[in-house]
């Protein structure tokens, strides 16, 4: 627990939980990078509707995973 400030901290992440989160979002139509060590970005290619739908999916996924 606590902030991640170095590689060792990042390597302690919960790989299985991220995989569940990734699959939960993907089955709802939202694709994130398949590794928790990658970064995602919002761009001008994303519409307001895309961003709002992503927020809905995130809330649903977190609720389903009880996070």
PDB file of N, CA and C in Angstrom:
ATOM      1  N   UNK A   1       0.840  -1.177   0.000  1.00  0.00           N
ATOM      2  CA  UNK A   1       0.000   0.000   0.000  1.00  0.00           C
ATOM      3  C   UNK A   1       0.885   1.239   0.000  1.00  0.00           C
ATOM      4  N   UNK A   2       0.306   2.363  -0.300  1.00  0.00           N
ATOM      5  CA  UNK A   2       1.050   3.615  -0.375  1.00  0.00           C
ATOM      6  C   UNK A   2       1.399   3.956  -1.806  1.00  0.00           C
ATOM      7  N   UNK A   3       1.989   5.116  -2.007  1.00  0.00           N
ATOM      8  CA  UNK A   3       2.314   5.552  -3.369  1.00  0.00           C
ATOM      9  C   UNK A   3       3.425   4.705  -3.988  1.00  0.00           C
ATOM     10  N   UNK A   4       3.349   4.554  -5.288  1.00  0.00           N
ATOM     11  CA  UNK A   4       4.391   3.854  -6.039  1.00  0.00           C
ATOM     12  C   UNK A   4       5.434   4.890  -6.434  1.00  0.00           C
ATOM     13  N   UNK A   5       6.666   4.696  -5.988  1.00  0.00           N
ATOM     14  CA  UNK A   5       7.713   5.684  -6.258  1.00  0.00           C
ATOM     15  C   UNK A   5       8.921   5.091  -6.977  1.00  0.00           C
ATOM     16  N   UNK A   6       8.921   3.758  -7.156  1.00  0.00           N
ATOM     17  CA  UNK A   6      10.061   3.140  -7.823  1.00  0.00           C
ATOM     18  C   UNK A   6       9.646   1.818  -8.456  1.00  0.00           C
ATOM     19  N   UNK A   7      10.579   1.205  -9.174  1.00  0.00           N
ATOM     20  CA  UNK A   7      10.301  -0.052  -9.864  1.00  0.00           C
ATOM     21  C   UNK A   7       9.880  -1.144  -8.891  1.00  0.00           C
ATOM     22  N   UNK A   8      10.550  -1.229  -7.771  1.00  0.00           N
ATOM     23  CA  UNK A   8      10.216  -2.268  -6.794  1.00  0.00           C
ATOM     24  C   UNK A   8       8.767  -2.137  -6.329  1.00  0.00           C
ATOM     25  N   UNK A   9       8.322  -0.926  -6.117  1.00  0.00           N
ATOM     26  CA  UNK A   9       6.930  -0.702  -5.725  1.00  0.00           C
ATOM     27  C   UNK A   9       5.964  -1.119  -6.817  1.00  0.00           C
ATOM     28  N   UNK A  10       6.289  -0.795  -8.047  1.00  0.00           N
ATOM     29  CA  UNK A  10       5.434  -1.176  -9.180  1.00  0.00           C
ATOM     30  C   UNK A  10       5.368  -2.687  -9.330  1.00  0.00           C
ATOM     31  N   UNK A  11       6.457  -3.351  -9.068  1.00  0.00           N
ATOM     32  CA  UNK A  11       6.493  -4.804  -9.222  1.00  0.00           C
ATOM     33  C   UNK A  11       5.671  -5.527  -8.160  1.00  0.00           C
ATOM     34  N   UNK A  12       5.283  -4.830  -7.114  1.00  0.00           N
ATOM     35  CA  UNK A  12       4.426  -5.436  -6.085  1.00  0.00           C
ATOM     36  C   UNK A  12       2.938  -5.312  -6.428  1.00  0.00           C
ATOM     37  N   UNK A  13       2.629  -4.776  -7.594  1.00  0.00           N
ATOM     38  CA  UNK A  13       1.222  -4.587  -7.966  1.00  0.00           C
ATOM     39  C   UNK A  13       0.515  -5.931  -8.110  1.00  0.00           C
ATOM     40  N   UNK A  14      -0.793  -5.892  -8.017  1.00  0.00           N
ATOM     41  CA  UNK A  14      -1.618  -7.095  -8.084  1.00  0.00           C
ATOM     42  C   UNK A  14      -1.928  -7.409  -9.547  1.00  0.00           C
ATOM     43  N   UNK A  15      -1.119  -8.263 -10.152  1.00  0.00           N
ATOM     44  CA  UNK A  15      -1.258  -8.590 -11.572  1.00  0.00           C
ATOM     45  C   UNK A  15      -2.603  -9.248 -11.877  1.00  0.00           C
ATOM     46  N   UNK A  16      -3.046 -10.131 -11.004  1.00  0.00           N
ATOM     47  CA  UNK A  16      -4.317 -10.826 -11.237  1.00  0.00           C
ATOM     48  C   UNK A  16      -5.497  -9.863 -11.180  1.00  0.00           C
ATOM     49  N   UNK A  17      -5.460  -8.918 -10.250  1.00  0.00           N
ATOM     50  CA  UNK A  17      -6.553  -7.953 -10.146  1.00  0.00           C
ATOM     51  C   UNK A  17      -6.595  -7.064 -11.380  1.00  0.00           C
ATOM     52  N   UNK A  18      -5.431  -6.630 -11.859  1.00  0.00           N
ATOM     53  CA  UNK A  18      -5.426  -5.809 -13.065  1.00  0.00           C
ATOM     54  C   UNK A  18      -5.976  -6.600 -14.243  1.00  0.00           C
ATOM     55  N   UNK A  19      -5.610  -7.867 -14.363  1.00  0.00           N
ATOM     56  CA  UNK A  19      -6.114  -8.696 -15.461  1.00  0.00           C
ATOM     57  C   UNK A  19      -7.637  -8.783 -15.404  1.00  0.00           C
ATOM     58  N   UNK A  20      -8.198  -8.931 -14.211  1.00  0.00           N
ATOM     59  CA  UNK A  20      -9.660  -8.961 -14.060  1.00  0.00           C
ATOM     60  C   UNK A  20     -10.268  -7.624 -14.471  1.00  0.00           C
ATOM     61  N   UNK A  21      -9.653  -6.525 -14.024  1.00  0.00           N
ATOM     62  CA  UNK A  21     -10.123  -5.189 -14.390  1.00  0.00           C
ATOM     63  C   UNK A  21     -10.085  -5.011 -15.907  1.00  0.00           C
ATOM     64  N   UNK A  22      -8.978  -5.380 -16.522  1.00  0.00           N
ATOM     65  CA  UNK A  22      -8.818  -5.254 -17.971  1.00  0.00           C
ATOM     66  C   UNK A  22      -9.913  -6.026 -18.708  1.00  0.00           C
ATOM     67  N   UNK A  23     -10.117  -7.284 -18.331  1.00  0.00           N
ATOM     68  CA  UNK A  23     -11.133  -8.112 -19.005  1.00  0.00           C
ATOM     69  C   UNK A  23     -12.546  -7.584 -18.762  1.00  0.00           C
ATOM     70  N   UNK A  24     -12.812  -7.091 -17.564  1.00  0.00           N
ATOM     71  CA  UNK A  24     -14.130  -6.544 -17.243  1.00  0.00           C
ATOM     72  C   UNK A  24     -14.433  -5.333 -18.116  1.00  0.00           C
ATOM     73  N   UNK A  25     -13.465  -4.446 -18.281  1.00  0.00           N
ATOM     74  CA  UNK A  25     -13.652  -3.269 -19.144  1.00  0.00           C
ATOM     75  C   UNK A  25     -13.769  -3.689 -20.601  1.00  0.00           C
ATOM     76  N   UNK A  26     -12.918  -4.613 -21.033  1.00  0.00           N
ATOM     77  CA  UNK A  26     -12.912  -5.045 -22.429  1.00  0.00           C
ATOM     78  C   UNK A  26     -14.251  -5.662 -22.827  1.00  0.00           C
ATOM     79  N   UNK A  27     -14.836  -6.472 -21.955  1.00  0.00           N
ATOM     80  CA  UNK A  27     -16.121  -7.091 -22.303  1.00  0.00           C
ATOM     81  C   UNK A  27     -17.240  -6.057 -22.389  1.00  0.00           C
ATOM     82  N   UNK A  28     -17.009  -4.862 -21.834  1.00  0.00           N
ATOM     83  CA  UNK A  28     -17.977  -3.767 -21.928  1.00  0.00           C
ATOM     84  C   UNK A  28     -17.616  -2.790 -23.049  1.00  0.00           C
ATOM     85  N   UNK A  29     -16.584  -3.139 -23.833  1.00  0.00           N
ATOM     86  CA  UNK A  29     -16.247  -2.336 -25.002  1.00  0.00           C
ATOM     87  C   UNK A  29     -15.204  -1.256 -24.802  1.00  0.00           C
ATOM     88  N   UNK A  30     -14.543  -1.242 -23.643  1.00  0.00           N
ATOM     89  CA  UNK A  30     -13.496  -0.241 -23.398  1.00  0.00           C
ATOM     90  C   UNK A  30     -12.154  -0.962 -23.341  1.00  0.00           C
ATOM     91  N   UNK A  31     -11.255  -0.564 -24.234  1.00  0.00           N
ATOM     92  CA  UNK A  31      -9.941  -1.195 -24.323  1.00  0.00           C
ATOM     93  C   UNK A  31      -8.887  -0.315 -23.672  1.00  0.00           C
ATOM     94  N   UNK A  32      -8.268  -0.831 -22.632  1.00  0.00           N
ATOM     95  CA  UNK A  32      -7.118  -0.184 -22.010  1.00  0.00           C
ATOM     96  C   UNK A  32      -5.882  -0.970 -22.407  1.00  0.00           C
ATOM     97  N   UNK A  33      -4.714  -0.393 -22.200  1.00  0.00           N
ATOM     98  CA  UNK A  33      -3.474  -1.131 -22.436  1.00  0.00           C
ATOM     99  C   UNK A  33      -3.514  -2.405 -21.591  1.00  0.00           C
ATOM    100  N   UNK A  34      -3.064  -3.527 -22.136  1.00  0.00           N
ATOM    101  CA  UNK A  34      -3.189  -4.797 -21.428  1.00  0.00           C
ATOM    102  C   UNK A  34      -2.191  -5.001 -20.287  1.00  0.00           C
ATOM    103  N   UNK A  35      -1.417  -3.998 -19.962  1.00  0.00           N
ATOM    104  CA  UNK A  35      -0.471  -4.090 -18.850  1.00  0.00           C
ATOM    105  C   UNK A  35      -0.653  -2.884 -17.935  1.00  0.00           C
ATOM    106  N   UNK A  36      -0.645  -3.126 -16.650  1.00  0.00           N
ATOM    107  CA  UNK A  36      -0.780  -2.022 -15.708  1.00  0.00           C
ATOM    108  C   UNK A  36       0.453  -1.130 -15.693  1.00  0.00           C
ATOM    109  N   UNK A  37       1.489  -1.516 -16.400  1.00  0.00           N
ATOM    110  CA  UNK A  37       2.705  -0.715 -16.468  1.00  0.00           C
ATOM    111  C   UNK A  37       2.705   0.234 -17.665  1.00  0.00           C
ATOM    112  N   UNK A  38       1.637   0.241 -18.438  1.00  0.00           N
ATOM    113  CA  UNK A  38       1.514   1.135 -19.588  1.00  0.00           C
ATOM    114  C   UNK A  38       0.605   2.309 -19.225  1.00  0.00           C
ATOM    115  N   UNK A  39       0.681   3.348 -20.037  1.00  0.00           N
ATOM    116  CA  UNK A  39      -0.100   4.557 -19.805  1.00  0.00           C
ATOM    117  C   UNK A  39      -1.180   4.682 -20.866  1.00  0.00           C
ATOM    118  N   UNK A  40      -2.326   5.195 -20.486  1.00  0.00           N
ATOM    119  CA  UNK A  40      -3.398   5.486 -21.434  1.00  0.00           C
ATOM    120  C   UNK A  40      -3.574   6.989 -21.562  1.00  0.00           C
ATOM    121  N   UNK A  41      -4.082   7.412 -22.693  1.00  0.00           N
ATOM    122  CA  UNK A  41      -4.248   8.836 -22.947  1.00  0.00           C
ATOM    123  C   UNK A  41      -5.628   9.120 -23.525  1.00  0.00           C
ATOM    124  N   UNK A  42      -6.145  10.294 -23.250  1.00  0.00           N
ATOM    125  CA  UNK A  42      -7.333  10.818 -23.911  1.00  0.00           C
ATOM    126  C   UNK A  42      -6.824  11.757 -24.990  1.00  0.00           C
ATOM    127  N   UNK A  43      -7.453  11.701 -26.165  1.00  0.00           N
ATOM    128  CA  UNK A  43      -7.022  12.590 -27.249  1.00  0.00           C
ATOM    129  C   UNK A  43      -8.236  13.251 -27.893  1.00  0.00           C
ATOM    130  N   UNK A  44      -7.963  14.138 -28.833  1.00  0.00           N
ATOM    131  CA  UNK A  44      -9.053  14.809 -29.548  1.00  0.00           C
ATOM    132  C   UNK A  44      -9.821  13.839 -30.435  1.00  0.00           C
ATOM    133  N   UNK A  45      -9.298  12.643 -30.629  1.00  0.00           N
ATOM    134  CA  UNK A  45     -10.024  11.621 -31.387  1.00  0.00           C
ATOM    135  C   UNK A  45     -11.187  11.055 -30.577  1.00  0.00           C
ATOM    136  N   UNK A  46     -11.162  11.232 -29.260  1.00  0.00           N
ATOM    137  CA  UNK A  46     -12.230  10.743 -28.396  1.00  0.00           C
ATOM    138  C   UNK A  46     -13.307  11.812 -28.254  1.00  0.00           C
ATOM    139  N   UNK A  47     -14.531  11.401 -28.494  1.00  0.00           N
ATOM    140  CA  UNK A  47     -15.655  12.330 -28.338  1.00  0.00           C
ATOM    141  C   UNK A  47     -16.055  12.414 -26.865  1.00  0.00           C
ATOM    142  N   UNK A  48     -16.861  13.401 -26.557  1.00  0.00           N
ATOM    143  CA  UNK A  48     -17.395  13.521 -25.191  1.00  0.00           C
ATOM    144  C   UNK A  48     -18.153  12.242 -24.834  1.00  0.00           C
ATOM    145  N   UNK A  49     -18.887  11.708 -25.797  1.00  0.00           N
ATOM    146  CA  UNK A  49     -19.634  10.467 -25.559  1.00  0.00           C
ATOM    147  C   UNK A  49     -18.680   9.314 -25.232  1.00  0.00           C
ATOM    148  N   UNK A  50     -17.563   9.208 -25.963  1.00  0.00           N
ATOM    149  CA  UNK A  50     -16.562   8.168 -25.666  1.00  0.00           C
ATOM    150  C   UNK A  50     -16.073   8.285 -24.225  1.00  0.00           C
ATOM    151  N   UNK A  51     -15.763   9.491 -23.821  1.00  0.00           N
ATOM    152  CA  UNK A  51     -15.216   9.727 -22.485  1.00  0.00           C
ATOM    153  C   UNK A  51     -16.260   9.427 -21.414  1.00  0.00           C
ATOM    154  N   UNK A  52     -17.489   9.858 -21.638  1.00  0.00           N
ATOM    155  CA  UNK A  52     -18.554   9.589 -20.671  1.00  0.00           C
ATOM    156  C   UNK A  52     -18.828   8.093 -20.562  1.00  0.00           C
ATOM    157  N   UNK A  53     -18.842   7.392 -21.696  1.00  0.00           N
ATOM    158  CA  UNK A  53     -19.074   5.947 -21.676  1.00  0.00           C
ATOM    159  C   UNK A  53     -17.935   5.225 -20.962  1.00  0.00           C
ATOM    160  N   UNK A  54     -16.722   5.696 -21.156  1.00  0.00           N
ATOM    161  CA  UNK A  54     -15.583   5.107 -20.450  1.00  0.00           C
ATOM    162  C   UNK A  54     -15.754   5.272 -18.945  1.00  0.00           C
ATOM    163  N   UNK A  55     -16.227   6.425 -18.513  1.00  0.00           N
ATOM    164  CA  UNK A  55     -16.486   6.647 -17.093  1.00  0.00           C
ATOM    165  C   UNK A  55     -17.528   5.687 -16.548  1.00  0.00           C
ATOM    166  N   UNK A  56     -18.579   5.460 -17.319  1.00  0.00           N
ATOM    167  CA  UNK A  56     -19.622   4.507 -16.909  1.00  0.00           C
ATOM    168  C   UNK A  56     -19.019   3.117 -16.755  1.00  0.00           C
ATOM    169  N   UNK A  57     -18.246   2.702 -17.742  1.00  0.00           N
ATOM    170  CA  UNK A  57     -17.629   1.372 -17.712  1.00  0.00           C
ATOM    171  C   UNK A  57     -16.664   1.245 -16.532  1.00  0.00           C
ATOM    172  N   UNK A  58     -15.882   2.275 -16.287  1.00  0.00           N
ATOM    173  CA  UNK A  58     -14.956   2.237 -15.145  1.00  0.00           C
ATOM    174  C   UNK A  58     -15.707   2.048 -13.835  1.00  0.00           C
ATOM    175  N   UNK A  59     -16.774   2.816 -13.641  1.00  0.00           N
ATOM    176  CA  UNK A  59     -17.556   2.685 -12.405  1.00  0.00           C
ATOM    177  C   UNK A  59     -18.155   1.282 -12.289  1.00  0.00           C
ATOM    178  N   UNK A  60     -18.677   0.749 -13.389  1.00  0.00           N
ATOM    179  CA  UNK A  60     -19.250  -0.600 -13.361  1.00  0.00           C
ATOM    180  C   UNK A  60     -18.186  -1.646 -13.044  1.00  0.00           C
ATOM    181  N   UNK A  61     -17.030  -1.520 -13.682  1.00  0.00           N
ATOM    182  CA  UNK A  61     -15.954  -2.492 -13.464  1.00  0.00           C
ATOM    183  C   UNK A  61     -15.471  -2.452 -12.019  1.00  0.00           C
ATOM    184  N   UNK A  62     -15.269  -1.264 -11.490  1.00  0.00           N
ATOM    185  CA  UNK A  62     -14.807  -1.145 -10.109  1.00  0.00           C
ATOM    186  C   UNK A  62     -15.841  -1.688  -9.129  1.00  0.00           C
ATOM    187  N   UNK A  63     -17.116  -1.446  -9.410  1.00  0.00           N
ATOM    188  CA  UNK A  63     -18.174  -1.982  -8.546  1.00  0.00           C
ATOM    189  C   UNK A  63     -18.205  -3.507  -8.626  1.00  0.00           C
ATOM    190  N   UNK A  64     -18.082  -4.042  -9.841  1.00  0.00           N
ATOM    191  CA  UNK A  64     -18.106  -5.496 -10.011  1.00  0.00           C
ATOM    192  C   UNK A  64     -16.938  -6.156  -9.285  1.00  0.00           C
ATOM    193  N   UNK A  65     -15.794  -5.511  -9.329  1.00  0.00           N
ATOM    194  CA  UNK A  65     -14.602  -6.060  -8.673  1.00  0.00           C
ATOM    195  C   UNK A  65     -14.518  -5.658  -7.204  1.00  0.00           C
ATOM    196  N   UNK A  66     -15.507  -4.877  -6.764  1.00  0.00           N
ATOM    197  CA  UNK A  66     -15.591  -4.398  -5.374  1.00  0.00           C
ATOM    198  C   UNK A  66     -14.354  -3.598  -4.966  1.00  0.00           C
ATOM    199  N   UNK A  67     -13.980  -2.683  -5.855  1.00  0.00           N
ATOM    200  CA  UNK A  67     -12.822  -1.816  -5.567  1.00  0.00           C
ATOM    201  C   UNK A  67     -13.279  -0.406  -5.283  1.00  0.00           C
TER     202      UNK A  67
END
